[in-house]
């Protein structure tokens, strides 16, 4: 009789894909594997291999406004792949990208009431779109500086020549102003003045760009975008890699004026008037861009007020600083319009869009820059391997088609479902004012902020609150006990986010309400062990 042998067990695979993050997720009860997704639902497997539905309120951080695997988007993707659509056809014509840019312009023109075109630079992710925007803004700033420096140099040469020809003299006050003492004739004084202004201008021109951003803002974690992200923990380790930002508190226009006064730069020009050479100041564009989210996602779902949006617009226009509106999480119809900023009256010189632009399937993004700021040179110095490909552009066109269908039903649905969800969150807050601090947001981009629990009577709750894991523990409990998926916002860990799809049902809202009310009761009663029980 042949000896029997069993199949060898598969070797255990070491955890190499972000193992520390997996430990953190496991500690919060979030380290589960989802095996299928549709609509507003993700599915995991129980111990017997059966699918367990989980209602998804995280929504891919706002990426699946139309729902997971929307049938029309999936069908279009399958059609494109079956046709062998080219993903890699770089440095060739991309008419589908042009159609996508034109459709985005059509909708944006409708919302802004403008006809000025926005030119499109495509990318793969939201952070990449932000990087493209700030790179373009810096290219534009550099070209403006070069033109200004050339003009000032020509004026300087003209002034020196005027003195040499005897048609002008150097105003003694100009020398005194720069701390200079002239020796020799008028021509020597003119050359001395010219050399000193040229030296000072060279120092000013070498100054790195400065960005403006809001406290609580999040614009990505790449080398440039992370410096625009307010969270110090994300930003500080990489401070030396990119230009820095000044962060402005919400609804504080006075701070804008203070920052401008502190950071303002000038170049010195020599001008001839009434036969005298004098020193005049020309504004130097220190500020490269003002980057702002109309609704802060990772900062705790904070909505920019219409008043402050107007202040930002007017301030930026006055100092010649372009406004970059980051619509990566708030845009694409999530708040009832393609651009959340359009409802605030804020007009961007740049826009960044991503997430839902890819329909939850394609990884794509776009940076849009209005004609007044556009520099064609950027198209040569910036590129991205997977950007502007046929697959992602056609998927994005399908997404826009679905958003605009039936007289823009999806936008209205986002607003209506958002109102229903917010009404429930406000009801929970009203009933638990000792636990819930605030409810914020617009449309299907909402957040509920819990009061600080670092002094809770429960040692368990106190420990997770003090350790910065409070929001993740709440999310873990909602997942385990109520099959609801959500997360805290990255830079405001006491705030849970809710960014579901337009398919959100009343039953799913009720499911979340049950979970939130139980969480509030557990926190109120100090029952931390129940909250964290596996």
Short mmCIF file of C-alpha atoms in Angstrom, two decimals:
data_model
loop_
_atom_site.label_atom_id
_atom_site.label_comp_id
_atom_site.label_asym_id
_atom_site.label_seq_id
_atom_site.Cartn_x
_atom_site.Cartn_y
_atom_site.Cartn_z
CA UNK A 1 0.00 0.00 0.00
CA UNK A 2 1.35 3.37 -0.99
CA UNK A 3 1.88 5.76 1.92
CA UNK A 4 -0.49 8.67 1.88
CA UNK A 5 0.85 12.20 1.70
CA UNK A 6 -0.97 15.46 2.35
CA UNK A 7 -0.49 18.56 0.28
CA UNK A 8 2.17 20.79 1.75
CA UNK A 9 0.87 23.82 3.54
CA UNK A 10 1.45 27.10 1.78
CA UNK A 11 4.29 28.96 3.42
CA UNK A 12 3.27 31.90 5.54
CA UNK A 13 3.87 35.13 3.67
CA UNK A 14 5.60 37.77 5.75
CA UNK A 15 3.82 41.10 6.09
CA UNK A 16 5.78 43.43 3.83
CA UNK A 17 3.13 45.81 2.49
CA UNK A 18 3.03 48.57 5.12
CA UNK A 19 3.12 46.21 8.11
CA UNK A 20 2.99 48.94 10.75
CA UNK A 21 -0.18 50.40 9.25
CA UNK A 22 -1.72 46.93 9.31
CA UNK A 23 -0.94 46.69 13.03
CA UNK A 24 -2.65 50.01 13.66
CA UNK A 25 -5.71 48.89 11.68
CA UNK A 26 -5.80 45.59 13.56
CA UNK A 27 -5.66 47.41 16.87
CA UNK A 28 -8.69 49.49 15.90
CA UNK A 29 -10.61 46.54 14.45
CA UNK A 30 -10.34 47.77 10.87
CA UNK A 31 -7.97 45.17 9.39
CA UNK A 32 -10.56 43.32 7.32
CA UNK A 33 -10.40 42.24 3.68
CA UNK A 34 -13.18 43.29 1.36
CA UNK A 35 -13.80 40.86 -1.47
CA UNK A 36 -16.52 42.55 -3.49
CA UNK A 37 -18.16 45.96 -3.91
CA UNK A 38 -21.33 47.28 -5.48
CA UNK A 39 -23.40 50.39 -5.01
CA UNK A 40 -23.02 51.65 -1.48
CA UNK A 41 -21.88 48.27 -0.14
CA UNK A 42 -18.60 46.45 0.43
CA UNK A 43 -18.50 42.74 1.24
CA UNK A 44 -16.21 40.80 3.54
CA UNK A 45 -16.20 37.08 4.31
CA UNK A 46 -17.09 35.59 7.69
CA UNK A 47 -15.35 32.56 9.18
CA UNK A 48 -17.49 30.22 7.09
CA UNK A 49 -16.73 32.03 3.85
CA UNK A 50 -20.10 33.74 3.55
CA UNK A 51 -20.35 37.30 2.29
CA UNK A 52 -21.18 39.93 4.90
CA UNK A 53 -22.42 43.31 3.59
CA UNK A 54 -20.93 46.51 5.00
CA UNK A 55 -22.55 49.86 4.27
CA UNK A 56 -19.80 52.16 3.00
CA UNK A 57 -19.93 55.72 4.31
CA UNK A 58 -16.20 56.27 3.65
CA UNK A 59 -16.80 56.08 -0.09
CA UNK A 60 -13.17 55.80 -1.12
CA UNK A 61 -12.47 59.14 0.59
CA UNK A 62 -15.04 60.64 -1.75
CA UNK A 63 -14.12 58.65 -4.88
CA UNK A 64 -17.34 56.73 -5.44
CA UNK A 65 -20.12 59.29 -5.64
CA UNK A 66 -21.81 57.09 -8.25
CA UNK A 67 -21.29 53.97 -6.13
CA UNK A 68 -18.87 51.07 -6.30
CA UNK A 69 -18.73 49.43 -9.71
CA UNK A 70 -21.54 51.47 -11.23
CA UNK A 71 -23.01 49.25 -14.00
CA UNK A 72 -22.67 51.89 -16.72
CA UNK A 73 -19.08 52.68 -15.75
CA UNK A 74 -18.17 48.99 -15.58
CA UNK A 75 -19.81 48.33 -18.94
CA UNK A 76 -17.86 51.18 -20.49
CA UNK A 77 -14.61 49.88 -18.96
CA UNK A 78 -15.28 46.37 -20.27
CA UNK A 79 -16.08 47.77 -23.70
CA UNK A 80 -12.87 49.80 -23.79
CA UNK A 81 -10.72 46.87 -22.70
CA UNK A 82 -12.41 44.53 -25.16
CA UNK A 83 -11.66 47.02 -27.93
CA UNK A 84 -8.00 47.11 -26.90
CA UNK A 85 -8.11 50.82 -26.22
CA UNK A 86 -4.56 52.20 -25.99
CA UNK A 87 -3.39 53.00 -22.50
CA UNK A 88 0.13 53.82 -23.67
CA UNK A 89 0.07 56.13 -26.66
CA UNK A 90 2.12 58.98 -25.28
CA UNK A 91 3.23 61.89 -27.44
CA UNK A 92 0.40 61.50 -29.92
CA UNK A 93 -3.04 63.01 -30.49
CA UNK A 94 -5.56 62.42 -27.73
CA UNK A 95 -8.92 63.67 -29.04
CA UNK A 96 -10.76 61.98 -26.16
CA UNK A 97 -8.74 64.06 -23.68
CA UNK A 98 -9.73 67.18 -25.58
CA UNK A 99 -13.41 66.14 -25.46
CA UNK A 100 -13.08 65.61 -21.72
CA UNK A 101 -11.48 69.03 -21.24
CA UNK A 102 -14.21 70.62 -23.36
CA UNK A 103 -16.98 68.95 -21.35
CA UNK A 104 -15.42 70.06 -18.06
CA UNK A 105 -15.22 73.58 -19.46
CA UNK A 106 -18.86 73.49 -20.54
CA UNK A 107 -20.02 72.60 -17.04
CA UNK A 108 -17.64 74.99 -15.30
CA UNK A 109 -18.72 77.85 -17.57
CA UNK A 110 -22.32 77.13 -16.63
CA UNK A 111 -21.57 77.19 -12.93
CA UNK A 112 -19.26 80.22 -12.97
CA UNK A 113 -21.09 82.25 -15.60
CA UNK A 114 -17.91 82.77 -17.60
CA UNK A 115 -16.68 81.92 -21.07
CA UNK A 116 -12.94 82.09 -20.36
CA UNK A 117 -11.41 78.70 -21.20
CA UNK A 118 -9.59 76.51 -18.71
CA UNK A 119 -6.75 74.47 -20.17
CA UNK A 120 -6.31 70.92 -18.88
CA UNK A 121 -3.23 69.07 -17.66
CA UNK A 122 -4.08 65.46 -16.75
CA UNK A 123 -2.52 63.28 -14.07
CA UNK A 124 -3.06 60.12 -12.07
CA UNK A 125 -3.98 61.30 -8.58
CA UNK A 126 -5.21 64.29 -6.66
CA UNK A 127 -1.82 64.98 -5.14
CA UNK A 128 -0.29 64.92 -8.62
CA UNK A 129 -2.86 67.45 -9.80
CA UNK A 130 -1.92 69.73 -6.90
CA UNK A 131 1.77 69.30 -7.76
CA UNK A 132 1.00 70.25 -11.36
CA UNK A 133 -0.90 73.35 -10.21
CA UNK A 134 1.86 74.63 -7.95
CA UNK A 135 4.53 73.83 -10.56
CA UNK A 136 2.58 75.73 -13.19
CA UNK A 137 2.04 78.65 -10.81
CA UNK A 138 5.77 78.76 -10.10
CA UNK A 139 6.59 78.63 -13.81
CA UNK A 140 4.23 81.54 -14.37
CA UNK A 141 5.71 83.44 -11.42
CA UNK A 142 9.23 82.85 -12.72
CA UNK A 143 8.33 84.12 -16.17
CA UNK A 144 6.68 87.21 -14.68
CA UNK A 145 9.79 87.83 -12.57
CA UNK A 146 12.04 87.47 -15.62
CA UNK A 147 9.96 89.97 -17.58
CA UNK A 148 9.94 92.41 -14.66
CA UNK A 149 13.69 92.07 -14.14
CA UNK A 150 14.32 92.69 -17.83
CA UNK A 151 12.17 95.81 -17.75
CA UNK A 152 13.97 97.10 -14.65
CA UNK A 153 17.37 96.40 -16.20
CA UNK A 154 16.41 98.39 -19.29
CA UNK A 155 15.26 101.28 -17.10
CA UNK A 156 18.49 101.13 -15.14
CA UNK A 157 20.61 101.29 -18.29
CA UNK A 158 18.52 104.16 -19.61
CA UNK A 159 18.97 106.13 -16.37
CA UNK A 160 22.73 105.65 -16.38
CA UNK A 161 22.87 106.71 -20.03
CA UNK A 162 20.79 109.81 -19.30
CA UNK A 163 23.24 110.89 -16.61
CA UNK A 164 26.21 110.16 -18.89
CA UNK A 165 24.67 112.30 -21.64
CA UNK A 166 24.03 115.18 -19.25
CA UNK A 167 20.23 115.09 -19.64
CA UNK A 168 19.70 113.94 -16.03
CA UNK A 169 21.35 114.07 -12.61
CA UNK A 170 21.16 111.69 -9.66
CA UNK A 171 18.77 112.80 -6.94
CA UNK A 172 20.86 112.89 -3.71
CA UNK A 173 17.88 111.45 -1.82
CA UNK A 174 18.14 108.28 -3.90
CA UNK A 175 21.70 107.71 -2.68
CA UNK A 176 20.78 108.49 0.91
CA UNK A 177 17.84 106.11 0.77
CA UNK A 178 20.17 103.20 -0.04
CA UNK A 179 22.85 104.30 2.42
CA UNK A 180 25.27 105.31 -0.32
CA UNK A 181 27.79 108.12 -0.44
CA UNK A 182 28.73 109.33 -3.90
CA UNK A 183 32.31 110.15 -4.78
CA UNK A 184 33.36 111.55 -8.10
CA UNK A 185 31.17 112.98 -10.80
CA UNK A 186 27.46 112.43 -11.56
CA UNK A 187 28.21 109.50 -13.83
CA UNK A 188 30.06 107.71 -11.02
CA UNK A 189 27.10 108.33 -8.73
CA UNK A 190 24.73 106.87 -11.31
CA UNK A 191 26.87 103.75 -11.71
CA UNK A 192 27.07 103.36 -7.91
CA UNK A 193 23.30 103.63 -7.62
CA UNK A 194 22.78 101.19 -10.49
CA UNK A 195 25.16 98.63 -8.97
CA UNK A 196 23.49 98.77 -5.57
CA UNK A 197 19.95 98.39 -6.92
CA UNK A 198 21.11 95.51 -9.12
CA UNK A 199 22.70 93.80 -6.11
CA UNK A 200 19.62 94.19 -3.95
CA UNK A 201 17.36 92.98 -6.74
CA UNK A 202 19.48 89.87 -7.21
CA UNK A 203 18.98 89.01 -3.54
CA UNK A 204 15.22 89.56 -3.85
CA UNK A 205 14.89 87.49 -7.03
CA UNK A 206 16.71 84.58 -5.38
CA UNK A 207 14.08 84.44 -2.65
CA UNK A 208 12.08 81.19 -2.82
CA UNK A 209 8.34 81.28 -3.51
CA UNK A 210 5.89 81.41 -0.65
CA UNK A 211 2.46 79.77 -0.72
CA UNK A 212 -0.65 80.65 1.21
CA UNK A 213 -2.96 77.95 2.55
CA UNK A 214 -5.57 77.56 5.26
CA UNK A 215 -5.09 76.03 8.67
CA UNK A 216 -6.54 72.52 8.63
CA UNK A 217 -6.05 72.13 4.89
CA UNK A 218 -4.93 68.91 3.21
CA UNK A 219 -3.54 68.91 -0.32
CA UNK A 220 -1.65 65.63 -0.53
CA UNK A 221 1.56 64.07 0.73
CA UNK A 222 3.96 64.45 -2.18
CA UNK A 223 7.07 66.62 -1.91
CA UNK A 224 5.38 69.91 -2.78
CA UNK A 225 1.78 69.20 -1.80
CA UNK A 226 2.69 68.02 1.71
CA UNK A 227 4.09 71.48 2.46
CA UNK A 228 0.64 72.89 1.72
CA UNK A 229 -0.93 70.40 4.13
CA UNK A 230 -1.34 71.98 7.55
CA UNK A 231 -0.82 68.83 9.65
CA UNK A 232 2.65 69.30 11.14
CA UNK A 233 3.19 65.57 11.50
CA UNK A 234 2.92 65.06 7.75
CA UNK A 235 4.83 68.20 6.81
CA UNK A 236 7.76 68.64 9.18
CA UNK A 237 9.91 65.62 8.19
CA UNK A 238 10.06 66.90 4.60
CA UNK A 239 10.29 70.63 5.21
CA UNK A 240 13.60 70.99 3.39
CA UNK A 241 12.33 69.43 0.16
CA UNK A 242 9.96 72.11 -1.11
CA UNK A 243 8.77 75.69 -0.90
CA UNK A 244 7.03 76.65 2.30
CA UNK A 245 3.56 77.95 3.08
CA UNK A 246 2.07 80.45 5.48
CA UNK A 247 -1.11 79.06 7.03
CA UNK A 248 -4.04 81.38 7.60
CA UNK A 249 -6.81 80.80 10.19
CA UNK A 250 -10.37 80.51 8.93
CA UNK A 251 -12.39 83.71 8.65
CA UNK A 252 -9.45 85.95 9.58
CA UNK A 253 -8.94 88.39 6.70
CA UNK A 254 -6.86 90.56 9.04
CA UNK A 255 -4.23 87.81 9.11
CA UNK A 256 -4.01 87.94 5.32
CA UNK A 257 -3.04 91.59 5.55
CA UNK A 258 -0.52 90.84 8.31
CA UNK A 259 1.12 88.07 6.28
CA UNK A 260 1.33 90.31 3.24
CA UNK A 261 2.93 93.12 5.25
CA UNK A 262 5.49 90.70 6.72
CA UNK A 263 6.37 88.90 3.50
CA UNK A 264 5.97 91.57 0.83
CA UNK A 265 8.88 91.93 -1.55
CA UNK A 266 9.97 94.71 -3.90
CA UNK A 267 12.45 95.27 -6.67
CA UNK A 268 14.18 98.62 -7.02
CA UNK A 269 14.01 100.49 -10.31
CA UNK A 270 15.77 103.64 -11.48
CA UNK A 271 13.45 106.10 -13.15
CA UNK A 272 14.08 109.47 -14.73
CA UNK A 273 11.57 112.24 -14.08
CA UNK A 274 12.05 115.96 -14.54
CA UNK A 275 15.76 115.42 -15.19
CA UNK A 276 16.37 113.53 -11.94
CA UNK A 277 17.18 109.84 -11.40
CA UNK A 278 15.21 108.45 -8.47
CA UNK A 279 14.65 105.00 -6.93
CA UNK A 280 11.16 103.56 -7.15
CA UNK A 281 9.71 100.28 -5.91
CA UNK A 282 8.14 97.61 -8.09
CA UNK A 283 6.04 94.87 -6.52
CA UNK A 284 7.91 91.55 -6.45
CA UNK A 285 5.67 88.44 -6.69
CA UNK A 286 6.71 86.60 -3.53
CA UNK A 287 3.42 84.73 -3.23
CA UNK A 288 3.18 81.90 -5.76
CA UNK A 289 -0.39 80.75 -5.09
CA UNK A 290 -3.15 80.63 -2.50
CA UNK A 291 -4.29 77.00 -2.22
CA UNK A 292 -7.71 76.43 -0.68
CA UNK A 293 -10.33 73.71 -0.28
CA UNK A 294 -13.95 74.93 -0.40
CA UNK A 295 -14.66 72.13 2.09
CA UNK A 296 -11.74 70.77 4.04
CA UNK A 297 -11.84 67.00 3.95
CA UNK A 298 -9.01 65.77 6.16
CA UNK A 299 -9.22 68.93 8.27
CA UNK A 300 -12.56 67.89 9.79
CA UNK A 301 -15.13 68.61 7.03
CA UNK A 302 -15.00 72.37 7.46
CA UNK A 303 -16.87 74.53 4.94
CA UNK A 304 -15.30 77.78 3.78
CA UNK A 305 -17.66 80.64 4.47
CA UNK A 306 -18.90 82.76 1.58
CA UNK A 307 -17.56 85.86 3.31
CA UNK A 308 -14.05 84.48 3.70
CA UNK A 309 -14.13 83.09 0.16
CA UNK A 310 -14.81 86.64 -1.04
CA UNK A 311 -11.98 88.01 1.13
CA UNK A 312 -9.57 85.43 -0.30
CA UNK A 313 -10.66 86.26 -3.84
CA UNK A 314 -10.25 90.02 -3.38
CA UNK A 315 -6.97 89.76 -1.48
CA UNK A 316 -5.39 87.43 -4.03
CA UNK A 317 -6.47 89.61 -6.95
CA UNK A 318 -5.05 92.71 -5.25
CA UNK A 319 -1.58 91.21 -4.81
CA UNK A 320 -1.54 89.28 -8.09
CA UNK A 321 -1.52 85.85 -6.45
CA UNK A 322 -3.46 83.09 -8.28
CA UNK A 323 -6.03 81.02 -6.36
CA UNK A 324 -5.75 77.23 -6.61
CA UNK A 325 -9.09 75.65 -5.66
CA UNK A 326 -8.59 72.07 -4.50
CA UNK A 327 -11.82 70.25 -5.42
CA UNK A 328 -10.31 66.77 -5.23
CA UNK A 329 -12.59 65.60 -2.43
CA UNK A 330 -15.41 68.15 -2.61
CA UNK A 331 -15.84 68.34 -6.38
CA UNK A 332 -17.46 66.20 -9.08
CA UNK A 333 -21.00 66.75 -7.84
CA UNK A 334 -20.62 65.63 -4.23
CA UNK A 335 -22.16 68.80 -2.85
CA UNK A 336 -24.80 69.32 -5.54
CA UNK A 337 -22.65 71.12 -8.12
CA UNK A 338 -19.59 70.03 -10.07
CA UNK A 339 -17.54 72.55 -8.10
CA UNK A 340 -18.35 73.02 -4.43
CA UNK A 341 -16.61 76.40 -4.69
CA UNK A 342 -19.08 77.70 -7.26
CA UNK A 343 -21.81 77.74 -4.62
CA UNK A 344 -19.55 79.93 -2.45
CA UNK A 345 -18.91 82.45 -5.21
CA UNK A 346 -15.23 81.51 -5.29
CA UNK A 347 -13.60 81.47 -8.72
CA UNK A 348 -10.30 79.66 -9.10
CA UNK A 349 -7.44 80.52 -11.40
CA UNK A 350 -6.62 76.83 -11.06
CA UNK A 351 -8.82 73.85 -10.19
CA UNK A 352 -7.79 70.34 -9.24
CA UNK A 353 -10.22 67.43 -9.70
CA UNK A 354 -9.73 63.70 -9.11
CA UNK A 355 -11.44 60.86 -7.17
CA UNK A 356 -14.96 60.57 -8.67
CA UNK A 357 -13.56 61.80 -12.00
CA UNK A 358 -12.40 58.21 -12.50
CA UNK A 359 -15.78 56.71 -11.59
CA UNK A 360 -14.22 54.67 -8.79
CA UNK A 361 -12.34 52.60 -11.40
CA UNK A 362 -9.84 54.70 -13.33
CA UNK A 363 -6.99 56.44 -11.56
CA UNK A 364 -7.08 59.90 -13.05
CA UNK A 365 -6.99 63.58 -12.19
CA UNK A 366 -6.88 66.93 -13.90
CA UNK A 367 -5.45 70.35 -13.21
CA UNK A 368 -7.33 73.17 -14.92
CA UNK A 369 -5.80 76.62 -15.37
CA UNK A 370 -7.65 79.58 -16.78
CA UNK A 371 -6.44 81.26 -19.92
CA UNK A 372 -5.22 84.41 -18.16
CA UNK A 373 -2.56 82.39 -16.31
CA UNK A 374 -1.83 79.62 -18.80
CA UNK A 375 1.75 79.09 -19.95
CA UNK A 376 2.18 76.85 -22.98
CA UNK A 377 5.78 76.12 -21.93
CA UNK A 378 4.43 73.97 -19.11
CA UNK A 379 3.33 71.30 -21.57
CA UNK A 380 6.98 70.59 -22.38
CA UNK A 381 8.48 70.64 -18.89
CA UNK A 382 5.75 68.57 -17.20
CA UNK A 383 4.45 65.12 -18.13
CA UNK A 384 3.04 61.94 -16.60
CA UNK A 385 3.28 58.43 -18.07
CA UNK A 386 -0.30 57.31 -17.49
CA UNK A 387 -1.94 60.71 -17.83
CA UNK A 388 -4.39 61.52 -20.62
CA UNK A 389 -4.75 57.86 -21.67
CA UNK A 390 -7.74 56.63 -23.63
CA UNK A 391 -9.12 54.38 -20.89
CA UNK A 392 -9.24 56.94 -18.07
CA UNK A 393 -10.46 59.77 -20.34
CA UNK A 394 -13.34 57.71 -21.70
CA UNK A 395 -14.28 56.60 -18.19
CA UNK A 396 -14.26 60.24 -17.03
CA UNK A 397 -16.46 61.20 -19.99
CA UNK A 398 -18.91 58.49 -18.94
CA UNK A 399 -18.89 59.85 -15.39
CA UNK A 400 -19.73 63.36 -16.60
CA UNK A 401 -22.45 61.92 -18.83
CA UNK A 402 -24.01 60.18 -15.81
CA UNK A 403 -23.77 63.32 -13.66
CA UNK A 404 -25.41 65.44 -16.33
CA UNK A 405 -28.09 62.89 -17.33
CA UNK A 406 -31.80 63.43 -16.69
CA UNK A 407 -31.42 67.19 -16.30
CA UNK A 408 -28.54 66.76 -13.81
CA UNK A 409 -30.41 64.38 -11.54
CA UNK A 410 -27.23 63.14 -9.83
CA UNK A 411 -26.44 66.62 -8.51
CA UNK A 412 -29.94 67.00 -7.11
CA UNK A 413 -29.74 63.51 -5.65
CA UNK A 414 -26.45 64.37 -3.90
CA UNK A 415 -28.01 67.47 -2.37
CA UNK A 416 -31.23 65.69 -1.31
CA UNK A 417 -29.51 62.63 0.14
CA UNK A 418 -27.04 64.93 1.88
CA UNK A 419 -29.89 66.86 3.48
CA UNK A 420 -31.45 63.60 4.72
CA UNK A 421 -28.15 62.37 6.13
CA UNK A 422 -27.42 65.68 7.80
CA UNK A 423 -30.88 65.80 9.38
CA UNK A 424 -30.16 62.44 11.02
CA UNK A 425 -26.73 63.57 12.24
CA UNK A 426 -28.24 66.76 13.69
CA UNK A 427 -30.86 64.65 15.45
CA UNK A 428 -28.15 62.55 17.09
CA UNK A 429 -26.31 65.69 18.11
CA UNK A 430 -29.45 67.21 19.61
CA UNK A 431 -30.04 64.09 21.70
CA UNK A 432 -26.38 63.79 22.78
CA UNK A 433 -25.00 67.32 23.23
CA UNK A 434 -22.63 66.03 25.90
CA UNK A 435 -20.94 63.74 23.36
CA UNK A 436 -21.33 65.45 19.97
CA UNK A 437 -19.59 68.78 19.43
CA UNK A 438 -20.68 69.67 15.91
CA UNK A 439 -22.10 68.52 12.57
CA UNK A 440 -20.52 70.08 9.47
CA UNK A 441 -20.39 69.83 5.71
CA UNK A 442 -22.55 70.08 2.63
CA UNK A 443 -24.26 67.57 0.36
CA UNK A 444 -22.72 64.12 0.66
CA UNK A 445 -19.59 65.40 2.35
CA UNK A 446 -20.45 65.53 6.03
CA UNK A 447 -18.69 65.14 9.33
CA UNK A 448 -19.70 64.69 12.96
CA UNK A 449 -17.25 65.89 15.60
CA UNK A 450 -17.15 64.17 18.98
CA UNK A 451 -16.20 66.06 22.11
CA UNK A 452 -12.74 65.49 23.51
CA UNK A 453 -12.72 62.27 25.57
CA UNK A 454 -9.20 62.56 27.00
CA UNK A 455 -10.75 63.05 30.46
CA UNK A 456 -13.34 60.24 30.13
CA UNK A 457 -14.27 58.23 33.20
CA UNK A 458 -13.40 55.13 31.17
CA UNK A 459 -9.65 54.34 31.26
CA UNK A 460 -9.97 52.66 27.86
CA UNK A 461 -11.61 55.64 26.18
CA UNK A 462 -9.22 58.01 27.93
CA UNK A 463 -6.22 56.05 26.66
CA UNK A 464 -7.32 55.91 23.00
CA UNK A 465 -8.28 59.60 23.07
CA UNK A 466 -4.92 60.60 24.49
CA UNK A 467 -3.14 58.27 22.05
CA UNK A 468 -4.76 59.80 18.96
CA UNK A 469 -6.71 56.66 18.03
CA UNK A 470 -10.13 57.74 19.25
CA UNK A 471 -11.75 58.14 15.83
CA UNK A 472 -10.31 54.88 14.55
CA UNK A 473 -11.64 52.98 17.55
CA UNK A 474 -15.11 54.43 16.96
CA UNK A 475 -14.87 53.38 13.31
CA UNK A 476 -13.78 49.90 14.34
CA UNK A 477 -16.79 49.52 16.63
CA UNK A 478 -19.20 50.73 13.97
CA UNK A 479 -17.75 48.17 11.59
CA UNK A 480 -17.86 45.24 14.00
CA UNK A 481 -21.16 45.92 15.70
CA UNK A 482 -23.16 47.65 12.98
CA UNK A 483 -21.48 46.76 9.66
CA UNK A 484 -20.96 50.44 8.88
CA UNK A 485 -17.71 51.63 7.37
CA UNK A 486 -16.36 55.11 8.02
CA UNK A 487 -13.11 56.74 9.17
CA UNK A 488 -12.00 59.80 11.06
CA UNK A 489 -10.55 62.68 9.09
CA UNK A 490 -6.76 62.55 8.99
CA UNK A 491 -6.01 65.83 10.75
CA UNK A 492 -9.07 66.01 13.01
CA UNK A 493 -9.30 62.56 14.58
CA UNK A 494 -12.40 63.34 16.65
CA UNK A 495 -14.40 63.87 13.45
CA UNK A 496 -15.94 60.95 11.58
CA UNK A 497 -16.49 61.49 7.84
CA UNK A 498 -19.50 60.45 5.79
CA UNK A 499 -19.05 60.49 2.00
CA UNK A 500 -21.41 57.82 0.63
CA UNK A 501 -22.75 57.49 -2.89
CA UNK A 502 -25.87 59.11 -4.34
CA UNK A 503 -27.47 55.67 -3.98
CA UNK A 504 -27.65 56.11 -0.21
CA UNK A 505 -30.98 54.79 1.06
CA UNK A 506 -33.11 55.74 4.05
CA UNK A 507 -32.48 52.27 5.47
CA UNK A 508 -28.71 52.84 5.30
CA UNK A 509 -29.09 56.21 7.01
CA UNK A 510 -31.11 54.47 9.74
CA UNK A 511 -28.41 51.79 10.05
CA UNK A 512 -25.79 54.49 10.65
CA UNK A 513 -28.06 56.27 13.10
CA UNK A 514 -28.44 53.12 15.19
CA UNK A 515 -24.68 52.74 15.33
CA UNK A 516 -24.00 56.37 16.20
CA UNK A 517 -26.60 56.44 18.93
CA UNK A 518 -25.10 53.33 20.50
CA UNK A 519 -21.60 54.86 20.32
CA UNK A 520 -22.90 58.01 22.01
CA UNK A 521 -24.51 55.97 24.77
CA UNK A 522 -21.30 53.99 25.35
CA UNK A 523 -19.24 57.19 25.58
CA UNK A 524 -21.80 58.87 27.83
CA UNK A 525 -21.84 55.90 30.20
CA UNK A 526 -18.06 55.39 30.13
CA UNK A 527 -18.38 51.84 28.76
CA UNK A 528 -15.06 51.81 26.95
CA UNK A 529 -14.57 48.05 27.21
CA UNK A 530 -17.73 47.48 25.17
CA UNK A 531 -16.60 50.04 22.63
CA UNK A 532 -13.28 48.31 22.08
CA UNK A 533 -14.36 44.69 22.50
CA UNK A 534 -13.36 42.49 19.55
#
